[in-house]
Amino acid sequence: MKGILKKIAQINFGLMSPEDIRKMSVTKIVTPDTYDEDGYPIEAGLMDPRLGVIDPGLKCRSCGSKGGDCQGHFGHINIARPVIHVGFADTIHKILRSTCKECARVLLTDAEIIDYKDRIGNMVKNEESITNIIKEIYTVARRDKCPHCETEQEDIKIDKPVSIVEGNYKLTASEVRERLEKIPEEDHILLGVNSKVAKPEWMVLTVLPVPPVTVRPSITLETGERSEDDLTHKLVDILRINQRLKENMEAGAPQLIVEDLWELLQYHVTTYFDNEASGVPPARHRSGRPLKTLAQRLKGKEGRFRSNLSGKRVNFSARTVISPDPNISINEVGVPEMIAKEVTVPIYVTPWNIEEMKKFINNGPKVHPGANYVERPDGRKVRVYPETKDAIIEKLEPGFRVERHLIDGDIVLFNRQPSLHRMSMMAHEVRVLPHKTFRLNLCVCPPYNADFDGDEMNMHIFQTEESRAEAKSLMRVQEHILSPRFGGPIIGGIHDHISGAYLLTRESSVFEEDEVFQILMRAKIPLPKPKGESWSGKEIFSLLLPEDMNMVYRAEICRRCDECLKQECKNDAYVVIEDGNLKSGVIDDRAFGSFAGKILDSVVKEYGTDKAREFLDSATKLAISGIMKKGFTTSTDDEEIPQEAKERIEELLSKAEERVEILIEAYTNEELEALPGRSLEETLEMKIMQVLGEARDKSGELAEKYFDINKNHAVVMALTGARGSMLNLTQIAACVGQQSVRGGRIERGYSERTLPHFKKGELGAKARGFVHSSYKTGLDPLEFFFHAMGGREGLVDTAIRTAQSGYMQRRLVNALQDLSVRPDGTVRDNRGVIIQTMYGEDKVDPAKSDYGKVVDIDRVIDEIRIKSGK
Amino acid sequence: MKKDILKHRLVPEHTILSKSEIKKVMKELDIHPEQLPKIKQDDPICKAIEAKSGDVLKITRKSHTAGKFVTYRLVLN
């Protein structure tokens, strides 16, 4: 469907006059009922057939078009007495406050009027906003005396939401309307009212438009009972009260009763517009649920704007649980056959693919590589059924469009919420697989921030050739190995990939040739020529490296020794790659891990994304097959330290606790000297924290001495960067350390003490949350309690942080979404106004940069140095 | 006590462009002066260098990425 393109020159916002409302109305609504006993809509009722039709069979009585084509027509209700529109109550108040109660002129002197009119006229001509000047007028025009007729003015207040009080007298809506009517037209512009599109008195309603039935459709329940929309309910209320008010007025009822009914009518009209207006109890459904009226339909996250206009539900998408599959490429996604048969790809029939398409149609919608629909050139869509497929195949010719099932190799968009960065939506190639989960390669977990504890992900199927082409060149996973955040790889090996590669490439790792071939076969890597002798793990890994690669770097296991022994490093942490051969050093997180991989980074930048994908696919498979050959396991035995070490740690900790006692004693004897810019108490706290921190670190160091990377898999994981840290291990083995709440030692709880087990004002290590035990020995009840306090704070912080950063992100995105980098390197907004004369001030795409820099000179020099054999 | 803001380390160098320089820069960037980022005439820096509405300022800043970066702003009142 193609429309006519026109540029919008101007949009005018104004108020609807009572005449406008009556003019657009097709019927006056009088009866507060909807349907009669036979289920037919009542004439002049809220479901009047002239308001439009919903049933596709019927014709509209007003416009003659069929249901579905007719967008509905407004009706109107004549309100017995005027009521104030909630949305304009504030404006009405401001206008009344700025105009004279007698002559209704603006409370400005003649000179001021001329001046302001002049300024406003100029601003309108220059298309500037006049909001600020109008605000100024509203403050200036609050005078006690009218400059025109010298009448003393009374103070007018607004009693939320709609009552306007002058002095002690509450103005009725009719009186408000009369005053607004009296304001001369030449003063309108001074009050911010454009008299071409609005008059102040229109803010007080005398006629209420009734939205068409298409806006408030009734739902027929299974029992045959009709359930009306909230808006209809509200309109019924309005009509009922309106009716009673009219009857009472005609019967000449006492003023008091009429006023009460009038008030009630005002309430119903108010809640009809906004059921969350402050100062009004919300109107409720019979069940007690507050009604969703006009304002609630539009407002907020679930409102029309954010959920129906800015974002929509789409077809050709699928969602299910994800699970890992180390055997598919990072570029692929495993799609359950069930989904592959449901979501389709439209393919245009050509003389070259017609036979293939016939096969799909012949398979029908239930057999996997089949087809669900066929669209003829005239736009008619036919569903493929086993009974009709032969007839469809008969008629099929070039120009038709076949909606065939997803098959291996199709490009789809894969996404995990929250979509915080561009790597949250990447294009994958389909692999149709059995079972019911999406399968993804483990290397793409970091960019999606996915794990497999029940995470679900979405898939979208491209419907045009252009989108597929664009996605393939811009959105494929391999194009996003490098993150624009820091110019390094965000996709890379994780967990066992790292441990596996380390086990495979460490110095002690030597394999017999048959073992090597087993490993390579399992990793599906092409077999090299047999050498007839044993292989080192480094030689195996070298098979994956590009032949002309040269680089040096320090591995993750590097201990930052004072003097680097380079190639002679006893940890084997100095990695040297010479002409694609791993000469020294182990492969760990710094080699091909996500967020860190140096080799991976270099492969992407020097050899391109295709090579990088191949490298990552085979390196991870090799690591997995390596770890399976070697075997890998961990238990609490890995955090075991000898009795002697335990005693030394115990001694160390008690010494530290003694030192804390000494500090406290010095403090109570007022011998402690305050640090510059700190109070005595703060100094004491700092010193204690320092002593206890040191004690924890020292005890950790003691424990670490007994952790041998060659015998202990937990240590392998911590040191190679696969998972966990040395701190985690020492907390298990030696000492958990100080617990903190709000960045300091724990202070909250009872008055002057954390728990009743301590003396008031006690400042010792234990009394303020120092956990002396290790996780392995177990925490005593007091320690456990402090530990829970610290742990709880961590959880609360993360919850709050996500909420805060989510809102911040939303505002940033809204502010920046229209900016783009133009071909000349400038950053401009949608009007062409320059934001930056050069993108990022250096025209560098961070995703293509070397960790944010244009080039890393040191790296280039290192590379050349190795090449020249130095 | 009034400080000379031009000497503050966080205030980059601002210079007013001459008519011919404006023309040259506009041609280089292929834009109208209206498309430049704006700066108010009563901005402290404009007061300090006495820039008037309609002037184009050349701003030379230190940059994390590029070392030195030159940009332009149009003075408005």
Short mmCIF file of N, CA and C in Angstrom, two decimals, chain A residues 684-793:
data_model
loop_
_atom_site.label_atom_id
_atom_site.label_comp_id
_atom_site.label_asym_id
_atom_site.label_seq_id
_atom_site.Cartn_x
_atom_site.Cartn_y
_atom_site.Cartn_z
N LEU A 684 40.39 6.81 63.73
CA LEU A 684 40.38 5.48 64.35
C LEU A 684 39.79 4.45 63.38
N GLU A 685 38.63 4.80 62.82
CA GLU A 685 37.97 3.90 61.87
C GLU A 685 38.91 3.54 60.74
N MET A 686 39.55 4.58 60.17
CA MET A 686 40.44 4.34 59.03
C MET A 686 41.57 3.41 59.41
N LYS A 687 42.15 3.69 60.57
CA LYS A 687 43.30 2.87 60.99
C LYS A 687 42.87 1.43 61.23
N ILE A 688 41.72 1.26 61.86
CA ILE A 688 41.24 -0.10 62.12
C ILE A 688 40.98 -0.83 60.82
N MET A 689 40.31 -0.13 59.91
CA MET A 689 40.01 -0.74 58.60
C MET A 689 41.30 -1.16 57.92
N GLN A 690 42.30 -0.30 58.04
CA GLN A 690 43.58 -0.58 57.38
C GLN A 690 44.22 -1.83 57.98
N VAL A 691 44.24 -1.88 59.30
CA VAL A 691 44.85 -3.02 59.98
C VAL A 691 44.14 -4.31 59.61
N LEU A 692 42.80 -4.27 59.65
CA LEU A 692 42.04 -5.49 59.35
C LEU A 692 42.15 -5.88 57.89
N GLY A 693 42.17 -4.88 57.02
CA GLY A 693 42.33 -5.15 55.59
C GLY A 693 43.66 -5.85 55.34
N GLU A 694 44.70 -5.30 55.95
CA GLU A 694 46.02 -5.90 55.81
C GLU A 694 46.03 -7.33 56.31
N ALA A 695 45.37 -7.53 57.44
CA ALA A 695 45.35 -8.87 58.03
C ALA A 695 44.71 -9.86 57.07
N ARG A 696 43.59 -9.42 56.45
CA ARG A 696 42.92 -10.31 55.50
C ARG A 696 43.84 -10.63 54.33
N ASP A 697 44.47 -9.56 53.79
CA ASP A 697 45.36 -9.76 52.64
C ASP A 697 46.53 -10.68 53.01
N LYS A 698 47.11 -10.43 54.18
CA LYS A 698 48.27 -11.24 54.60
C LYS A 698 47.86 -12.69 54.75
N SER A 699 46.71 -12.92 55.38
CA SER A 699 46.27 -14.30 55.57
C SER A 699 46.00 -14.94 54.22
N GLY A 700 45.49 -14.13 53.28
CA GLY A 700 45.28 -14.63 51.92
C GLY A 700 46.58 -15.03 51.28
N GLU A 701 47.58 -14.16 51.45
CA GLU A 701 48.89 -14.45 50.86
C GLU A 701 49.47 -15.75 51.43
N LEU A 702 49.28 -15.91 52.74
CA LEU A 702 49.75 -17.13 53.39
C LEU A 702 49.11 -18.36 52.75
N ALA A 703 47.79 -18.27 52.57
CA ALA A 703 47.07 -19.40 51.99
C ALA A 703 47.50 -19.62 50.55
N GLU A 704 47.71 -18.52 49.84
CA GLU A 704 48.06 -18.61 48.42
C GLU A 704 49.33 -19.43 48.18
N LYS A 705 50.24 -19.36 49.15
CA LYS A 705 51.51 -20.09 49.00
C LYS A 705 51.27 -21.58 48.81
N TYR A 706 50.18 -22.05 49.37
CA TYR A 706 49.92 -23.49 49.28
C TYR A 706 49.07 -23.85 48.06
N PHE A 707 48.67 -22.83 47.30
CA PHE A 707 47.87 -23.10 46.10
C PHE A 707 48.80 -23.28 44.92
N ASP A 708 48.86 -24.47 44.39
CA ASP A 708 49.76 -24.75 43.28
C ASP A 708 48.95 -24.91 41.99
N ILE A 709 49.26 -24.06 41.03
CA ILE A 709 48.49 -24.07 39.78
C ILE A 709 48.63 -25.41 39.05
N ASN A 710 49.71 -26.16 39.33
CA ASN A 710 49.90 -27.42 38.63
C ASN A 710 49.09 -28.56 39.22
N LYS A 711 48.58 -28.35 40.44
CA LYS A 711 47.87 -29.45 41.09
C LYS A 711 46.42 -29.11 41.38
N ASN A 712 46.06 -27.85 41.18
CA ASN A 712 44.82 -27.37 41.75
C ASN A 712 43.97 -26.66 40.69
N HIS A 713 42.85 -27.24 40.36
CA HIS A 713 42.05 -26.69 39.26
C HIS A 713 41.33 -25.40 39.63
N ALA A 714 40.99 -25.24 40.89
CA ALA A 714 40.37 -23.98 41.31
C ALA A 714 41.33 -22.84 41.06
N VAL A 715 42.60 -23.08 41.33
CA VAL A 715 43.63 -22.05 41.11
C VAL A 715 43.82 -21.82 39.61
N VAL A 716 43.74 -22.89 38.83
CA VAL A 716 43.84 -22.73 37.38
C VAL A 716 42.78 -21.74 36.92
N MET A 717 41.55 -21.94 37.40
CA MET A 717 40.45 -21.05 36.97
C MET A 717 40.69 -19.62 37.43
N ALA A 718 41.15 -19.46 38.68
CA ALA A 718 41.32 -18.10 39.20
C ALA A 718 42.44 -17.37 38.47
N LEU A 719 43.55 -18.06 38.25
CA LEU A 719 44.71 -17.38 37.67
C LEU A 719 44.61 -17.16 36.17
N THR A 720 43.98 -18.09 35.47
CA THR A 720 43.88 -17.90 34.02
C THR A 720 42.77 -16.93 33.66
N GLY A 721 41.93 -16.57 34.64
CA GLY A 721 40.83 -15.64 34.35
C GLY A 721 39.58 -16.35 33.86
N ALA A 722 39.56 -17.71 34.00
CA ALA A 722 38.39 -18.45 33.53
C ALA A 722 37.17 -18.16 34.39
N ARG A 723 37.30 -18.27 35.70
CA ARG A 723 36.20 -17.98 36.60
C ARG A 723 36.74 -17.81 38.01
N GLY A 724 36.17 -16.95 38.78
CA GLY A 724 36.58 -16.77 40.16
C GLY A 724 37.88 -16.01 40.28
N SER A 725 38.21 -15.64 41.50
CA SER A 725 39.44 -14.88 41.72
C SER A 725 40.18 -15.47 42.90
N MET A 726 41.42 -15.05 43.04
CA MET A 726 42.21 -15.49 44.17
C MET A 726 41.54 -15.09 45.47
N LEU A 727 40.91 -13.92 45.47
CA LEU A 727 40.22 -13.46 46.69
C LEU A 727 39.13 -14.44 47.09
N ASN A 728 38.38 -14.93 46.10
CA ASN A 728 37.34 -15.93 46.37
C ASN A 728 37.94 -17.14 47.08
N LEU A 729 39.08 -17.58 46.56
CA LEU A 729 39.69 -18.79 47.13
C LEU A 729 40.20 -18.54 48.54
N THR A 730 40.86 -17.40 48.75
CA THR A 730 41.39 -17.15 50.09
C THR A 730 40.27 -16.92 51.09
N GLN A 731 39.17 -16.38 50.63
CA GLN A 731 38.03 -16.22 51.56
C GLN A 731 37.50 -17.59 51.98
N ILE A 732 37.58 -18.55 51.06
CA ILE A 732 37.12 -19.89 51.41
C ILE A 732 38.14 -20.57 52.34
N ALA A 733 39.43 -20.37 52.03
CA ALA A 733 40.45 -21.12 52.75
C ALA A 733 40.93 -20.43 54.03
N ALA A 734 41.11 -19.08 53.97
CA ALA A 734 41.79 -18.44 55.09
C ALA A 734 40.89 -17.57 55.96
N CYS A 735 40.37 -16.49 55.40
CA CYS A 735 39.65 -15.52 56.22
C CYS A 735 38.72 -14.70 55.34
N VAL A 736 37.47 -14.55 55.76
CA VAL A 736 36.49 -13.83 54.94
C VAL A 736 36.73 -12.33 54.98
N GLY A 737 37.07 -11.82 56.15
CA GLY A 737 37.42 -10.40 56.24
C GLY A 737 36.28 -9.51 56.67
N GLN A 738 36.54 -8.20 56.63
CA GLN A 738 35.60 -7.20 57.12
C GLN A 738 34.34 -7.14 56.26
N GLN A 739 33.17 -7.15 56.91
CA GLN A 739 31.90 -6.93 56.20
C GLN A 739 31.58 -5.44 56.25
N SER A 740 30.99 -4.94 55.19
CA SER A 740 30.75 -3.50 55.21
C SER A 740 29.33 -3.17 54.79
N VAL A 741 28.81 -2.09 55.37
CA VAL A 741 27.54 -1.52 54.95
C VAL A 741 27.81 -0.03 54.74
N ARG A 742 27.43 0.48 53.61
CA ARG A 742 27.67 1.87 53.27
C ARG A 742 29.14 2.25 53.32
N GLY A 743 29.99 1.34 52.85
CA GLY A 743 31.40 1.67 52.70
C GLY A 743 32.21 1.67 53.97
N GLY A 744 31.61 1.47 55.12
CA GLY A 744 32.39 1.45 56.36
C GLY A 744 32.11 0.19 57.14
N ARG A 745 32.71 0.06 58.33
CA ARG A 745 32.40 -1.08 59.18
C ARG A 745 30.94 -0.98 59.63
N ILE A 746 30.39 -2.10 60.05
CA ILE A 746 28.97 -2.09 60.38
C ILE A 746 28.71 -1.33 61.68
N GLU A 747 27.80 -0.37 61.65
CA GLU A 747 27.53 0.47 62.82
C GLU A 747 26.07 0.41 63.23
N ARG A 748 25.21 0.03 62.32
CA ARG A 748 23.77 0.10 62.60
C ARG A 748 23.33 -1.02 63.51
N GLY A 749 22.10 -0.97 63.98
CA GLY A 749 21.59 -2.00 64.83
C GLY A 749 20.96 -1.38 66.06
N TYR A 750 21.44 -1.76 67.24
CA TYR A 750 20.89 -1.23 68.48
C TYR A 750 21.59 0.07 68.82
N SER A 751 21.14 0.73 69.90
CA SER A 751 21.76 2.01 70.23
C SER A 751 23.20 1.79 70.70
N GLU A 752 24.09 2.42 69.97
CA GLU A 752 25.52 2.38 70.26
C GLU A 752 26.18 1.01 70.13
N ARG A 753 25.44 0.03 69.64
CA ARG A 753 26.08 -1.27 69.40
C ARG A 753 25.34 -1.98 68.27
N THR A 754 26.05 -2.93 67.66
CA THR A 754 25.46 -3.61 66.51
C THR A 754 24.50 -4.70 66.95
N LEU A 755 24.84 -5.37 68.03
CA LEU A 755 24.01 -6.46 68.53
C LEU A 755 24.08 -6.45 70.06
N PRO A 756 23.08 -7.01 70.76
CA PRO A 756 23.10 -6.99 72.23
C PRO A 756 24.20 -7.84 72.85
N HIS A 757 24.96 -8.55 72.00
CA HIS A 757 26.04 -9.38 72.54
C HIS A 757 27.25 -8.57 72.91
N PHE A 758 27.23 -7.29 72.53
CA PHE A 758 28.42 -6.46 72.77
C PHE A 758 28.10 -5.38 73.79
N LYS A 759 29.19 -4.79 74.35
CA LYS A 759 28.99 -3.67 75.25
C LYS A 759 28.65 -2.44 74.42
N LYS A 760 27.98 -1.50 75.06
CA LYS A 760 27.69 -0.25 74.35
C LYS A 760 28.99 0.47 74.02
N GLY A 761 29.06 0.97 72.78
CA GLY A 761 30.24 1.72 72.38
C GLY A 761 31.45 0.85 72.08
N GLU A 762 31.27 -0.46 72.06
CA GLU A 762 32.40 -1.35 71.76
C GLU A 762 32.84 -1.19 70.31
N LEU A 763 34.15 -1.02 70.11
CA LEU A 763 34.63 -0.73 68.76
C LEU A 763 35.50 -1.85 68.19
N GLY A 764 35.65 -2.93 68.93
CA GLY A 764 36.55 -4.01 68.52
C GLY A 764 36.21 -4.60 67.16
N ALA A 765 37.15 -5.41 66.65
CA ALA A 765 36.99 -5.99 65.32
C ALA A 765 35.71 -6.79 65.22
N LYS A 766 35.53 -7.67 66.15
CA LYS A 766 34.38 -8.58 66.09
C LYS A 766 33.05 -7.82 66.23
N ALA A 767 33.04 -6.80 67.08
CA ALA A 767 31.79 -6.08 67.35
C ALA A 767 31.33 -5.25 66.16
N ARG A 768 32.21 -5.02 65.21
CA ARG A 768 31.85 -4.21 64.05
C ARG A 768 31.92 -4.99 62.75
N GLY A 769 31.74 -6.29 62.81
CA GLY A 769 31.55 -7.07 61.60
C GLY A 769 32.80 -7.60 60.93
N PHE A 770 33.87 -7.85 61.70
CA PHE A 770 35.03 -8.50 61.08
C PHE A 770 34.83 -10.01 61.15
N VAL A 771 34.82 -10.66 59.99
CA VAL A 771 34.63 -12.11 59.97
C VAL A 771 35.99 -12.76 59.94
N HIS A 772 36.30 -13.38 61.06
CA HIS A 772 37.60 -13.94 61.32
C HIS A 772 37.69 -15.34 60.72
N SER A 773 36.56 -16.01 60.63
CA SER A 773 36.55 -17.38 60.09
C SER A 773 36.69 -17.38 58.57
N SER A 774 36.94 -18.56 58.03
CA SER A 774 36.91 -18.72 56.59
C SER A 774 35.57 -19.40 56.25
N TYR A 775 35.20 -19.33 54.97
CA TYR A 775 33.95 -20.00 54.58
C TYR A 775 34.03 -21.48 54.88
N LYS A 776 35.26 -22.03 54.76
CA LYS A 776 35.38 -23.46 54.94
C LYS A 776 35.23 -23.88 56.39
N THR A 777 35.85 -23.12 57.31
CA THR A 777 35.66 -23.46 58.73
C THR A 777 34.24 -23.12 59.16
N GLY A 778 33.65 -22.16 58.53
CA GLY A 778 32.28 -21.80 58.85
C GLY A 778 32.21 -20.57 59.73
N LEU A 779 31.15 -19.77 59.55
CA LEU A 779 31.00 -18.53 60.30
C LEU A 779 30.22 -18.81 61.58
N ASP A 780 30.58 -18.10 62.67
CA ASP A 780 29.76 -18.25 63.87
C ASP A 780 28.51 -17.38 63.71
N PRO A 781 27.50 -17.53 64.56
CA PRO A 781 26.22 -16.84 64.33
C PRO A 781 26.36 -15.33 64.17
N LEU A 782 27.22 -14.71 64.97
CA LEU A 782 27.37 -13.25 64.86
C LEU A 782 27.98 -12.88 63.52
N GLU A 783 29.01 -13.59 63.14
CA GLU A 783 29.66 -13.34 61.85
C GLU A 783 28.66 -13.53 60.72
N PHE A 784 27.89 -14.59 60.86
CA PHE A 784 26.91 -14.90 59.82
C PHE A 784 25.93 -13.74 59.65
N PHE A 785 25.52 -13.17 60.78
CA PHE A 785 24.56 -12.06 60.73
C PHE A 785 25.16 -10.84 60.03
N PHE A 786 26.41 -10.51 60.39
CA PHE A 786 27.06 -9.37 59.73
C PHE A 786 27.26 -9.63 58.25
N HIS A 787 27.59 -10.88 57.94
CA HIS A 787 27.79 -11.25 56.54
C HIS A 787 26.50 -11.06 55.75
N ALA A 788 25.38 -11.43 56.38
CA ALA A 788 24.09 -11.27 55.71
C ALA A 788 23.77 -9.79 55.49
N MET A 789 24.19 -8.94 56.46
CA MET A 789 23.95 -7.51 56.30
C MET A 789 24.67 -6.96 55.08
N GLY A 790 25.98 -7.33 55.00
CA GLY A 790 26.76 -6.86 53.85
C GLY A 790 26.19 -7.41 52.55
N GLY A 791 25.82 -8.69 52.57
CA GLY A 791 25.28 -9.32 51.36
C GLY A 791 24.00 -8.67 50.92
N ARG A 792 23.13 -8.36 51.87
CA ARG A 792 21.86 -7.72 51.55
C ARG A 792 22.11 -6.37 50.87
N GLU A 793 23.07 -5.61 51.40
CA GLU A 793 23.33 -4.30 50.80
C GLU A 793 23.71 -4.45 49.34
#
